[in-house]
Short mmCIF file of C-alpha atoms and ligand atoms in Angstrom, two decimals:
data_model
loop_
_atom_site.label_atom_id
_atom_site.label_comp_id
_atom_site.label_asym_id
_atom_site.label_seq_id
_atom_site.Cartn_x
_atom_site.Cartn_y
_atom_site.Cartn_z
CA ASP A 1 15.65 -12.71 19.23
CA HIS A 2 13.80 -12.43 15.92
CA LYS A 3 13.93 -16.01 14.84
CA VAL A 4 10.60 -17.53 14.01
CA ARG A 5 10.34 -21.12 15.40
CA LEU A 6 8.25 -23.79 13.79
CA PRO A 7 7.69 -27.45 14.46
CA GLU A 8 9.76 -30.02 12.51
CA ALA A 9 6.72 -31.45 10.83
CA PHE A 10 3.63 -29.32 10.18
CA ASN A 11 1.53 -27.83 7.42
CA VAL A 12 1.38 -24.07 7.20
CA ALA A 13 -2.33 -24.11 6.27
CA VAL A 14 -3.08 -25.16 9.87
CA PRO A 15 -1.86 -21.97 11.64
CA PHE A 16 -3.21 -19.76 8.88
CA ILE A 17 -6.61 -21.40 8.52
CA ASP A 18 -7.69 -24.18 10.88
CA ARG A 19 -6.28 -22.63 14.06
CA HIS A 20 -8.97 -19.93 13.98
CA ILE A 21 -11.70 -22.47 14.49
CA ASP A 22 -10.06 -23.75 17.66
CA GLN A 23 -9.62 -20.20 18.85
CA GLY A 24 -13.30 -19.41 18.48
CA ARG A 25 -13.20 -17.26 15.31
CA GLY A 26 -15.40 -19.65 13.30
CA SER A 27 -18.23 -17.17 12.79
CA LYS A 28 -15.94 -14.15 12.20
CA PRO A 29 -15.65 -12.84 8.66
CA ALA A 30 -12.32 -13.91 7.19
CA ILE A 31 -13.09 -12.31 3.74
CA ARG A 32 -15.49 -9.59 2.65
CA THR A 33 -16.21 -8.64 -0.95
CA ALA A 34 -18.95 -6.65 -2.64
CA HIS A 35 -20.69 -9.98 -3.31
CA GLU A 36 -20.19 -12.15 -0.29
CA THR A 37 -18.77 -12.61 3.24
CA VAL A 38 -16.82 -15.78 4.05
CA THR A 39 -16.44 -16.71 7.71
CA TYR A 40 -13.34 -18.48 9.11
CA ALA A 41 -15.48 -21.68 9.46
CA GLU A 42 -16.63 -21.47 5.84
CA LEU A 43 -13.07 -20.68 4.70
CA ALA A 44 -11.66 -23.73 6.51
CA GLU A 45 -14.25 -26.01 5.04
CA ARG A 46 -13.88 -24.68 1.52
CA VAL A 47 -10.06 -24.95 1.72
CA ASN A 48 -10.55 -28.62 2.63
CA ARG A 49 -12.96 -29.22 -0.20
CA ALA A 50 -10.66 -27.40 -2.64
CA GLY A 51 -7.70 -29.55 -1.59
CA ASN A 52 -9.80 -32.69 -2.08
CA ALA A 53 -11.08 -31.43 -5.44
CA LEU A 54 -7.50 -30.88 -6.62
CA LEU A 55 -6.60 -34.45 -5.61
CA ALA A 56 -9.75 -35.73 -7.29
CA LEU A 57 -8.69 -33.95 -10.47
CA GLY A 58 -5.60 -36.11 -10.55
CA MET A 59 -3.11 -33.91 -8.76
CA ALA A 60 -0.60 -35.48 -6.31
CA PRO A 61 1.54 -33.92 -3.52
CA GLY A 62 4.52 -32.14 -5.09
CA ASP A 63 2.62 -31.24 -8.32
CA ARG A 64 2.34 -27.64 -9.33
CA LEU A 65 -0.90 -25.77 -9.82
CA LEU A 66 -0.95 -22.59 -11.97
CA MET A 67 -3.76 -20.40 -10.64
CA VAL A 68 -4.49 -17.33 -12.74
CA VAL A 69 -7.17 -15.99 -10.48
CA LYS A 70 -8.55 -12.52 -9.75
CA ASP A 71 -8.86 -11.22 -6.19
CA CYS A 72 -11.87 -13.24 -4.96
CA PRO A 73 -12.41 -15.86 -2.18
CA ALA A 74 -11.64 -18.73 -4.64
CA PHE A 75 -8.06 -17.45 -4.67
CA PHE A 76 -7.88 -18.37 -0.96
CA TYR A 77 -9.58 -21.77 -1.47
CA LEU A 78 -7.20 -22.74 -4.28
CA PHE A 79 -4.00 -21.47 -2.66
CA TRP A 80 -4.56 -23.01 0.82
CA GLY A 81 -6.41 -26.09 -0.46
CA ALA A 82 -3.31 -26.86 -2.59
CA ILE A 83 -0.84 -26.23 0.27
CA LYS A 84 -2.90 -28.31 2.75
CA ALA A 85 -2.86 -31.20 0.23
CA GLY A 86 0.90 -30.83 -0.40
CA ILE A 87 0.39 -29.32 -3.87
CA VAL A 88 2.44 -26.25 -4.83
CA PRO A 89 0.32 -23.27 -5.99
CA ILE A 90 1.77 -20.70 -8.42
CA PRO A 91 -0.34 -17.49 -8.78
CA PRO A 92 1.15 -15.44 -11.68
CA ASN A 93 0.46 -11.82 -12.57
CA THR A 94 -3.03 -11.78 -14.10
CA LEU A 95 -2.22 -8.87 -16.50
CA LEU A 96 0.10 -10.87 -18.75
CA ARG A 97 -0.39 -12.07 -22.31
CA ALA A 98 -0.73 -15.55 -23.84
CA PRO A 99 2.99 -16.08 -24.65
CA ASP A 100 3.96 -15.28 -21.00
CA TYR A 101 1.43 -17.88 -19.75
CA ALA A 102 2.57 -20.42 -22.33
CA TYR A 103 6.11 -19.97 -21.02
CA MET A 104 5.04 -20.37 -17.38
CA ILE A 105 2.87 -23.38 -17.99
CA ASP A 106 5.74 -25.09 -19.78
CA ASP A 107 8.53 -23.90 -17.38
CA SER A 108 6.66 -24.91 -14.28
CA GLY A 109 5.57 -28.25 -15.62
CA CYS A 110 2.26 -27.62 -13.84
CA ARG A 111 -0.27 -30.46 -13.74
CA LEU A 112 -3.33 -28.24 -13.77
CA VAL A 113 -4.31 -24.66 -14.75
CA VAL A 114 -7.26 -22.88 -13.02
CA TYR A 115 -8.21 -19.42 -14.31
CA SER A 116 -10.90 -16.78 -13.81
CA ARG A 117 -12.95 -16.57 -16.98
CA GLU A 118 -11.85 -12.89 -17.39
CA TYR A 119 -8.47 -14.27 -18.47
CA ALA A 120 -9.74 -16.89 -20.94
CA GLY A 121 -8.65 -14.65 -23.86
CA GLU A 122 -4.99 -15.08 -22.84
CA ILE A 123 -5.00 -18.50 -21.15
CA GLU A 124 -6.84 -20.46 -23.83
CA PRO A 125 -4.50 -19.33 -26.71
CA ALA A 126 -1.54 -20.14 -24.41
CA LEU A 127 -2.88 -23.71 -23.94
CA ARG A 128 -3.51 -24.07 -27.68
CA GLN A 129 -0.01 -22.89 -28.40
CA LEU A 130 1.36 -25.69 -26.18
CA GLY A 131 -0.75 -28.32 -27.98
CA ALA A 132 -0.14 -31.82 -26.68
CA LYS A 133 2.15 -30.43 -23.96
CA ALA A 134 -0.71 -28.44 -22.38
CA PRO A 135 -1.96 -29.66 -18.98
CA PRO A 136 -5.70 -29.89 -18.23
CA ALA A 137 -7.29 -26.55 -17.46
CA LEU A 138 -10.57 -25.32 -16.00
CA THR A 139 -12.19 -22.09 -15.08
CA VAL A 140 -12.67 -21.03 -11.42
CA ASP A 141 -16.49 -21.54 -11.90
CA ALA A 142 -15.94 -25.14 -13.09
CA PHE A 143 -13.51 -25.68 -10.24
CA LEU A 144 -16.00 -24.40 -7.68
CA ALA A 145 -18.56 -26.97 -8.95
CA GLU A 146 -15.95 -29.65 -8.12
CA VAL A 147 -15.34 -28.00 -4.70
CA ASN A 148 -19.07 -28.40 -3.86
CA LYS A 149 -18.90 -32.12 -4.62
CA ALA A 150 -15.71 -32.75 -2.67
CA SER A 151 -15.37 -34.00 0.94
CA PRO A 152 -15.23 -31.27 3.62
CA SER A 153 -12.45 -32.96 5.64
CA LEU A 154 -8.81 -33.10 4.63
CA VAL A 155 -5.87 -34.28 6.71
CA PRO A 156 -2.97 -31.86 6.23
CA ARG A 157 0.03 -33.22 4.42
CA LEU A 158 2.99 -32.83 6.79
CA ALA A 159 6.07 -30.94 5.69
CA ALA A 160 9.24 -29.46 7.14
CA PRO A 161 9.56 -25.64 7.45
CA ASP A 162 12.17 -25.74 4.65
CA ASP A 163 10.02 -27.73 2.15
CA ASP A 164 8.79 -26.16 -1.09
CA CYS A 165 5.43 -24.55 -0.52
CA PHE A 166 4.49 -22.07 -3.35
CA TRP A 167 6.18 -20.20 -6.18
CA LEU A 168 5.97 -16.64 -7.47
CA TYR A 169 7.24 -15.68 -10.87
CA SER A 170 9.56 -12.62 -11.01
CA SER A 171 10.69 -10.95 -14.22
CA GLY A 172 14.24 -10.00 -15.17
CA SER A 173 15.73 -7.43 -17.57
CA THR A 174 16.69 -10.11 -20.09
CA GLY A 175 15.37 -13.54 -20.44
CA ARG A 176 12.16 -15.07 -19.14
CA PRO A 177 10.41 -14.79 -15.77
CA LYS A 178 11.97 -16.86 -13.02
CA GLY A 179 9.95 -19.02 -10.65
CA ALA A 180 11.04 -18.08 -7.11
CA VAL A 181 10.45 -21.17 -4.95
CA HIS A 182 9.25 -20.29 -1.45
CA ALA A 183 9.23 -22.65 1.56
CA GLN A 184 6.53 -23.46 4.12
CA ARG A 185 8.08 -21.07 6.71
CA ASP A 186 8.28 -17.97 4.47
CA MET A 187 4.72 -16.66 4.95
CA VAL A 188 4.97 -17.18 8.68
CA VAL A 189 8.17 -15.11 8.75
CA THR A 190 6.78 -12.14 6.79
CA SER A 191 3.45 -12.12 8.67
CA GLU A 192 5.21 -12.15 12.00
CA LEU A 193 8.18 -9.91 11.34
CA TYR A 194 6.51 -7.27 9.21
CA GLY A 195 2.74 -7.72 9.61
CA VAL A 196 2.65 -8.16 13.37
CA ARG A 197 5.87 -6.59 14.67
CA VAL A 198 6.14 -3.62 12.32
CA LEU A 199 2.52 -2.82 11.29
CA GLY A 200 1.01 -4.19 14.48
CA VAL A 201 -1.75 -6.07 12.62
CA THR A 202 -4.19 -7.68 15.07
CA GLU A 203 -7.50 -9.44 14.81
CA GLU A 204 -9.17 -6.07 15.18
CA ASP A 205 -7.86 -4.98 11.79
CA ILE A 206 -9.62 -4.94 8.47
CA CYS A 207 -7.03 -5.07 5.66
CA PHE A 208 -7.54 -3.84 2.13
CA SER A 209 -4.79 -4.11 -0.47
CA ALA A 210 -5.23 -2.37 -3.81
CA ALA A 211 -2.09 -4.33 -4.88
CA LYS A 212 -3.47 -7.66 -6.10
CA LEU A 213 -2.92 -11.06 -4.39
CA PHE A 214 -0.75 -12.37 -7.26
CA PHE A 215 1.90 -9.81 -6.28
CA ALA A 216 4.00 -10.91 -3.25
CA TYR A 217 3.17 -7.52 -1.70
CA GLY A 218 -0.61 -8.07 -2.14
CA LEU A 219 -0.34 -11.74 -1.04
CA GLY A 220 0.99 -10.62 2.33
CA ASN A 221 -1.23 -7.47 2.71
CA GLY A 222 -4.50 -8.99 1.57
CA MET A 223 -4.17 -12.61 2.59
CA THR A 224 -1.39 -13.84 4.88
CA PHE A 225 -1.31 -10.91 7.37
CA PRO A 226 -5.10 -11.02 8.04
CA LEU A 227 -5.14 -14.83 8.20
CA TRP A 228 -2.11 -14.99 10.48
CA THR A 229 -3.75 -12.59 12.99
CA GLY A 230 -7.42 -13.58 12.63
CA ALA A 231 -8.27 -10.22 11.03
CA THR A 232 -10.57 -9.59 8.09
CA ALA A 233 -9.49 -9.25 4.45
CA VAL A 234 -11.42 -7.05 2.03
CA LEU A 235 -11.12 -8.13 -1.59
CA ASP A 236 -12.00 -6.10 -4.69
CA GLU A 237 -11.65 -7.80 -8.04
CA ARG A 238 -11.81 -4.52 -10.00
CA ARG A 239 -8.81 -2.73 -11.53
CA PRO A 240 -7.76 -0.28 -8.78
CA THR A 241 -8.69 3.28 -9.58
CA PRO A 242 -9.22 6.20 -7.12
CA ASP A 243 -12.99 5.74 -7.46
CA SER A 244 -13.00 1.97 -6.90
CA THR A 245 -10.56 2.06 -4.01
CA PHE A 246 -12.29 4.99 -2.22
CA GLU A 247 -15.67 3.34 -2.65
CA THR A 248 -14.30 0.11 -1.14
CA ILE A 249 -12.82 2.03 1.75
CA GLU A 250 -16.08 3.87 2.35
CA THR A 251 -18.07 0.61 2.22
CA PHE A 252 -15.88 -1.68 4.38
CA SER A 253 -14.04 0.74 6.66
CA PRO A 254 -10.62 -0.90 6.51
CA THR A 255 -8.08 0.04 9.11
CA ILE A 256 -5.05 -0.61 6.91
CA PHE A 257 -4.77 0.32 3.23
CA TYR A 258 -1.97 -0.92 0.95
CA GLY A 259 -1.25 0.81 -2.36
CA VAL A 260 1.59 1.67 -4.74
CA PRO A 261 2.86 5.19 -5.48
CA THR A 262 1.13 5.47 -8.92
CA LEU A 263 -2.22 4.81 -7.26
CA TYR A 264 -1.54 7.23 -4.36
CA ALA A 265 -0.72 9.90 -6.98
CA ALA A 266 -4.06 9.34 -8.78
CA GLN A 267 -5.94 9.22 -5.48
CA LEU A 268 -4.37 12.53 -4.41
CA ALA A 269 -5.51 14.12 -7.66
CA ALA A 270 -9.02 12.72 -7.18
CA LEU A 271 -9.18 14.02 -3.58
CA ASP A 272 -8.70 17.52 -4.93
CA ALA A 273 -11.94 17.22 -6.85
CA LYS A 274 -13.97 15.36 -4.21
CA PRO A 275 -13.28 14.69 -0.51
CA ARG A 276 -13.86 11.10 0.67
CA ARG A 277 -14.48 9.41 4.02
CA LEU A 278 -11.14 7.76 4.92
CA GLU A 279 -11.34 8.04 8.72
CA SER A 280 -11.37 4.27 9.24
CA LEU A 281 -7.72 4.06 8.20
CA ARG A 282 -5.07 3.83 10.95
CA ALA A 283 -2.19 3.28 8.51
CA CYS A 284 -1.42 3.31 4.81
CA VAL A 285 1.45 1.35 3.27
CA SER A 286 3.35 1.84 0.00
CA ALA A 287 5.74 -0.42 -1.84
CA GLY A 288 6.76 -1.56 -5.30
CA GLU A 289 8.63 1.59 -6.19
CA ALA A 290 9.92 4.58 -4.17
CA LEU A 291 7.29 6.98 -2.76
CA PRO A 292 8.27 10.55 -3.50
CA ALA A 293 8.56 12.67 -0.30
CA ASP A 294 6.14 15.22 -1.68
CA MET A 295 3.37 12.57 -2.00
CA PHE A 296 3.92 11.54 1.65
CA ARG A 297 3.40 15.17 2.69
CA ARG A 298 0.35 15.81 0.53
CA TRP A 299 -1.35 12.56 1.71
CA LYS A 300 -0.69 13.44 5.33
CA GLU A 301 -2.11 16.92 4.80
CA LYS A 302 -5.25 15.70 3.04
CA THR A 303 -6.07 12.53 4.99
CA GLY A 304 -4.22 12.88 8.28
CA THR A 305 -2.70 9.41 7.77
CA VAL A 306 0.93 8.58 7.10
CA ILE A 307 1.98 6.42 4.15
CA LEU A 308 4.62 3.97 5.32
CA ASP A 309 6.96 3.32 2.40
CA GLY A 310 8.88 0.00 2.50
CA ILE A 311 10.94 -2.02 0.06
CA GLY A 312 10.27 -5.66 -0.51
CA SER A 313 10.76 -8.19 -3.28
CA THR A 314 9.29 -11.35 -4.70
CA GLU A 315 12.44 -13.18 -3.62
CA ALA A 316 12.29 -11.85 -0.02
CA LEU A 317 8.48 -12.32 -0.13
CA HIS A 318 7.66 -9.02 1.62
CA ILE A 319 9.04 -5.79 3.01
CA PHE A 320 12.52 -5.99 4.57
CA ILE A 321 13.29 -2.25 5.01
CA GLY A 322 10.35 -0.08 6.06
CA ASN A 323 9.02 2.95 7.79
CA ARG A 324 6.87 2.50 10.94
CA LEU A 325 4.11 4.45 12.58
CA ASP A 326 6.41 5.58 15.34
CA ASP A 327 9.58 5.92 13.18
CA HIS A 328 9.38 7.25 9.67
CA ARG A 329 11.07 9.70 7.31
CA ALA A 330 9.51 10.96 4.05
CA GLY A 331 11.56 10.19 0.96
CA THR A 332 13.26 7.13 2.46
CA SER A 333 12.44 3.40 2.64
CA GLY A 334 12.90 3.53 6.42
CA ARG A 335 15.06 1.18 8.45
CA PRO A 336 15.63 -2.61 8.32
CA VAL A 337 12.71 -4.70 9.55
CA PRO A 338 13.97 -6.48 12.73
CA GLY A 339 14.88 -10.04 11.75
CA TYR A 340 16.35 -9.03 8.39
CA GLU A 341 20.05 -8.34 7.91
CA VAL A 342 20.93 -5.64 5.42
CA ARG A 343 24.28 -4.63 3.83
CA ILE A 344 25.28 -1.99 1.29
CA LEU A 345 28.37 -3.31 -0.58
CA ASP A 346 30.78 -1.79 -3.11
CA GLU A 347 31.78 -3.48 -6.38
CA ASN A 348 34.40 -5.55 -4.56
CA GLY A 349 31.84 -6.92 -2.11
CA ASP A 350 33.09 -4.77 0.77
CA PRO A 351 30.79 -2.68 2.98
CA VAL A 352 30.68 0.94 1.84
CA PRO A 353 31.53 3.69 4.39
CA LYS A 354 28.28 4.95 6.00
CA GLY A 355 26.49 7.46 3.75
CA GLU A 356 27.98 6.15 0.51
CA SER A 357 25.94 4.28 -2.08
CA GLY A 358 26.31 0.73 -3.12
CA ARG A 359 24.49 -2.46 -3.91
CA LEU A 360 21.89 -3.61 -1.36
CA TRP A 361 22.19 -7.24 -0.17
CA ILE A 362 19.87 -8.76 2.44
CA ARG A 363 19.69 -11.93 4.52
CA ALA A 364 16.12 -13.02 5.03
CA GLU A 365 14.50 -16.01 6.68
CA SER A 366 11.64 -15.58 4.28
CA ALA A 367 13.92 -15.62 1.19
CA ALA A 368 13.16 -17.90 -1.78
CA LYS A 369 15.26 -21.07 -1.78
CA TYR A 370 16.15 -20.95 -5.50
CA TYR A 371 14.79 -20.14 -8.97
CA TRP A 372 13.18 -23.13 -10.67
CA ASN A 373 15.29 -24.46 -13.53
CA LYS A 374 17.65 -21.46 -13.46
CA PRO A 375 20.85 -22.45 -11.65
CA ASP A 376 22.82 -19.55 -13.19
CA LYS A 377 20.24 -16.92 -12.05
CA THR A 378 20.10 -18.59 -8.66
CA ALA A 379 23.89 -18.43 -8.28
CA GLU A 380 23.99 -14.73 -9.30
CA THR A 381 21.21 -13.63 -6.95
CA MET A 382 21.47 -15.96 -3.94
CA VAL A 383 25.00 -16.06 -2.60
CA GLU A 384 25.89 -17.85 0.67
CA GLY A 385 22.52 -17.14 2.19
CA TRP A 386 22.45 -13.50 0.99
CA LEU A 387 20.11 -12.08 -1.57
CA ASN A 388 21.33 -9.57 -4.18
CA THR A 389 18.41 -7.10 -4.46
CA GLY A 390 19.81 -5.39 -7.67
CA ASP A 391 19.07 -2.01 -6.01
CA THR A 392 21.44 0.85 -5.21
CA TYR A 393 20.98 2.38 -1.77
CA ARG A 394 22.65 4.69 0.69
CA GLN A 395 21.93 5.49 4.37
CA ASP A 396 21.35 9.04 5.62
CA ASP A 397 23.02 10.34 8.84
CA ASP A 398 20.22 8.87 10.93
CA GLY A 399 20.36 5.42 9.35
CA TYR A 400 17.30 5.71 7.05
CA PHE A 401 17.77 3.91 3.75
CA ILE A 402 17.45 5.96 0.58
CA TYR A 403 16.69 4.33 -2.76
CA GLU A 404 18.92 5.41 -5.58
CA GLY A 405 17.81 3.26 -8.44
CA ARG A 406 18.35 -0.17 -9.96
CA SER A 407 21.71 -1.60 -10.82
CA ASP A 408 20.18 -2.99 -14.03
CA ASP A 409 17.88 -1.39 -16.62
CA MET A 410 14.64 -2.69 -15.19
CA LEU A 411 11.77 -0.33 -14.58
CA LYS A 412 9.02 -0.38 -11.99
CA VAL A 413 5.80 0.94 -13.53
CA GLY A 414 2.90 1.24 -11.11
CA GLY A 415 4.91 -1.08 -8.83
CA ILE A 416 5.17 -3.82 -11.44
CA TRP A 417 8.29 -4.89 -13.29
CA CYS A 418 8.74 -3.78 -16.86
CA SER A 419 11.69 -5.02 -18.92
CA PRO A 420 12.98 -2.44 -21.44
CA VAL A 421 14.09 -5.26 -23.72
CA GLU A 422 10.59 -6.67 -23.96
CA ILE A 423 9.19 -3.25 -24.99
CA GLU A 424 12.01 -2.69 -27.47
CA ASN A 425 11.34 -6.14 -29.07
CA CYS A 426 7.73 -5.19 -29.51
CA LEU A 427 8.60 -1.81 -31.13
CA VAL A 428 11.09 -3.35 -33.61
CA GLY A 429 8.20 -5.62 -34.71
CA HIS A 430 6.73 -2.61 -36.45
CA PRO A 431 7.79 -2.36 -40.12
CA ALA A 432 8.87 1.36 -39.85
CA VAL A 433 11.17 0.81 -36.85
CA LEU A 434 14.86 -0.05 -37.18
CA GLU A 435 15.95 0.05 -33.56
CA ALA A 436 14.55 1.06 -30.20
CA ALA A 437 15.75 1.71 -26.70
CA VAL A 438 13.44 2.05 -23.70
CA ILE A 439 14.30 3.94 -20.53
CA GLY A 440 12.49 5.20 -17.44
CA TYR A 441 11.29 8.79 -17.50
CA ALA A 442 9.72 10.70 -14.64
CA ASP A 443 6.17 11.95 -15.09
CA ALA A 444 4.61 15.04 -13.37
CA ASP A 445 4.34 13.11 -10.06
CA SER A 446 8.08 12.06 -10.25
CA LEU A 447 6.99 8.48 -10.98
CA ILE A 448 8.82 6.47 -13.58
CA LYS A 449 7.16 5.46 -16.83
CA PRO A 450 8.64 3.86 -19.97
CA LYS A 451 9.87 6.22 -22.69
CA ALA A 452 10.99 4.87 -26.09
CA VAL A 453 13.83 6.32 -28.14
CA VAL A 454 13.35 5.06 -31.70
CA VAL A 455 15.45 4.96 -34.84
CA LEU A 456 13.35 4.64 -38.00
CA LYS A 457 14.21 2.95 -41.27
CA GLN A 458 13.04 6.16 -42.97
CA SER A 459 13.31 9.25 -40.82
CA GLY A 460 10.46 10.93 -42.74
CA ASP A 461 7.96 8.49 -41.10
CA ALA A 462 8.34 10.22 -37.75
CA GLY A 463 5.23 11.99 -36.49
CA ALA A 464 2.17 11.85 -34.28
CA SER A 465 0.36 9.19 -36.32
CA LEU A 466 3.33 6.80 -36.18
CA THR A 467 3.56 7.47 -32.42
CA ASP A 468 -0.08 6.51 -32.01
CA GLU A 469 0.44 3.40 -34.04
CA LEU A 470 3.45 2.31 -31.98
CA MET A 471 1.68 2.90 -28.66
CA THR A 472 -1.30 0.92 -29.89
CA LEU A 473 0.93 -1.94 -30.98
CA CYS A 474 2.55 -2.10 -27.51
CA LYS A 475 -0.79 -1.86 -25.71
CA LYS A 476 -2.11 -4.75 -27.83
CA SER A 477 0.91 -7.10 -27.55
CA LEU A 478 2.18 -6.36 -24.03
CA ALA A 479 0.71 -6.23 -20.59
CA PRO A 480 -1.22 -2.88 -20.68
CA TYR A 481 0.99 -1.01 -18.18
CA LYS A 482 4.09 -1.55 -20.35
CA TYR A 483 3.38 0.72 -23.31
CA PRO A 484 5.77 3.74 -23.77
CA ARG A 485 4.11 7.00 -22.66
CA TRP A 486 6.53 9.06 -24.80
CA ILE A 487 8.29 8.27 -28.06
CA GLU A 488 11.22 10.27 -29.30
CA TYR A 489 12.77 9.78 -32.76
CA VAL A 490 16.55 9.95 -33.09
CA PRO A 491 19.02 9.25 -35.96
CA GLU A 492 21.01 6.69 -33.92
CA LEU A 493 21.43 5.05 -30.47
CA PRO A 494 24.53 5.15 -28.25
CA LYS A 495 26.19 1.74 -28.22
CA THR A 496 29.18 -0.01 -26.70
CA ALA A 497 32.00 -1.40 -28.88
CA THR A 498 30.17 -4.77 -28.78
CA GLY A 499 26.94 -3.25 -29.95
CA LYS A 500 24.99 -3.20 -26.64
CA ILE A 501 22.61 -0.25 -26.29
CA GLN A 502 23.82 2.14 -23.59
CA ARG A 503 20.47 3.00 -22.06
CA PHE A 504 22.15 4.93 -19.22
CA LYS A 505 23.41 7.51 -21.79
CA LEU A 506 19.85 8.12 -22.93
CA ARG A 507 18.71 8.70 -19.32
CA ASP A 508 20.88 11.77 -18.96
C1 LIG B 601 11.69 -2.21 -6.19
C2 LIG B 601 11.21 -0.47 -4.47
C3 LIG B 601 12.05 1.64 -4.01
C4 LIG B 601 13.15 -2.59 -5.91
C5 LIG B 601 7.45 -6.09 -3.37
C6 LIG B 601 6.77 -5.23 -1.27
O1 LIG B 601 7.98 -4.82 -5.30
C7 LIG B 601 8.00 -5.91 -4.77
O2 LIG B 601 8.54 -7.03 -5.36
P1 LIG B 601 9.11 -7.14 -6.83
O3 LIG B 601 9.80 -8.47 -6.94
O4 LIG B 601 10.18 -6.00 -6.99
C8 LIG B 601 11.28 -5.78 -6.12
C9 LIG B 601 12.00 -4.47 -6.52
O5 LIG B 601 11.07 -3.44 -6.63
N1 LIG B 601 11.00 -1.70 -4.98
C10 LIG B 601 10.03 -2.33 -4.27
N2 LIG B 601 9.62 -1.54 -3.28
C11 LIG B 601 10.30 -0.38 -3.32
N3 LIG B 601 12.04 0.50 -4.76
N4 LIG B 601 11.21 1.78 -2.92
C12 LIG B 601 10.34 0.80 -2.60
N5 LIG B 601 9.53 0.99 -1.52
O6 LIG B 601 13.81 -2.41 -7.12
C13 LIG B 601 13.03 -4.03 -5.54
O7 LIG B 601 14.23 -4.75 -5.73
O8 LIG B 601 8.01 -6.90 -7.84
C14 LIG B 601 7.22 -5.02 -2.52
C15 LIG B 601 6.44 -6.47 -0.77
C16 LIG B 601 6.65 -7.53 -1.55
C17 LIG B 601 7.16 -7.36 -2.86
N6 LIG B 601 7.29 -8.48 -3.68
#
């Protein structure tokens, strides 16, 4: 029986945070960073103070808090302080631009914004753009000053396992990001079903996730799995590069490392130039996009450790099909995580014969309840308790699941969503561009990056200098990972009778 049982009235901050004090882990490090170590006792006290500080700032239970915070201990204080006080934290992607934040602040109706000062250049213009509609905002440093003044005791606000707990924004191929509303029980389910039962995380583990906490993947890896088990989380606020991640591994000796394929590819290249000390690792995990079989083999050869690929989503909260230490196959996503139901359906909604490809649907106890303010998207994605993943999958003869691509035009770049429409809209903002179509294109490591196919107003403008200009325009106006790595100029784009660009024709 894989059902996770919870009391009728509880607060999920208690088993994740306060429980460790009663279990004698008060002086154990909960978080380690290059700058500080935070024990479980310190964490529990700061979570209480943070919850009280949020209430003192005028927030009430049920209010939303937008927290644009880098990977640092304050992320934990804000997230759990909010939850313990009945406030709903929303940690969005920190790589976005002012218009994205303006949309999320407005859409969520959040009562407060807290942001790391590194993001002031995008958050402050977003707030200005909203004018009188903007909620109060303060930096993490200013918030920590309030935390120090606040009371260290906080009675947890009781909730039911199904009550709204936190949101994560997820992007779609068209339209705006959608706030996926997660319940109190969801982090318990992912930590127990995947963290404990698949990865075998225990209090002996030291967990380091290169994938950031704002990503559902990083949130589980780097925060909820270690807190659920009484392990230690290692946080690194820097942009993950081979150098930064290897240095963190050599300094803190983590036992589990979590990355995305793009990073593993760069790390493999860096290991050719310089060997590193990675013996502390007992397991590596990959998610966000498919891990090419060849990378699995090269990593095993170089480091002696397997990379366990698994597919998860913001809506499911964490991995629902995954490889395990004692059961894995390179080039596949593995098998369903016990406790999750998985189906591959044809276009009529019937199960496909084994071995054929179809749309992947899952039933998950950790699934988001609905998208905020988006009843149509909710109805499309969440049908009678089942979640439409938007992915095409098939099973091999031994039951391993093989990823075959998206059913829409969305791209995963470095594990993060990229909408072709958003990049196209940016390109047509350039005066020389008439039309643009963006598709995924495999780089030398077989990883997908955006490629733009562009029609110019005057074909004579084509050339290296325009290509540079267009790439610079995209880097400046979009999240940095979204710029097209290649630009091809063509006389016209393939279209349907109704004028929709047929991106699939450009992919061939
Ligand atoms: C794709 C994969 C092939 C797939 C995520 C682990 O990526 C996560 O969440 P997102 O909402 O994206 C979900 C979509 O990403 N995908 C993810 N992992 C794989 N495709 N192989 C994989 N291993 O299209 C899926 O529908 O950003 C990953 C844990 C939590 C997560 N939120």
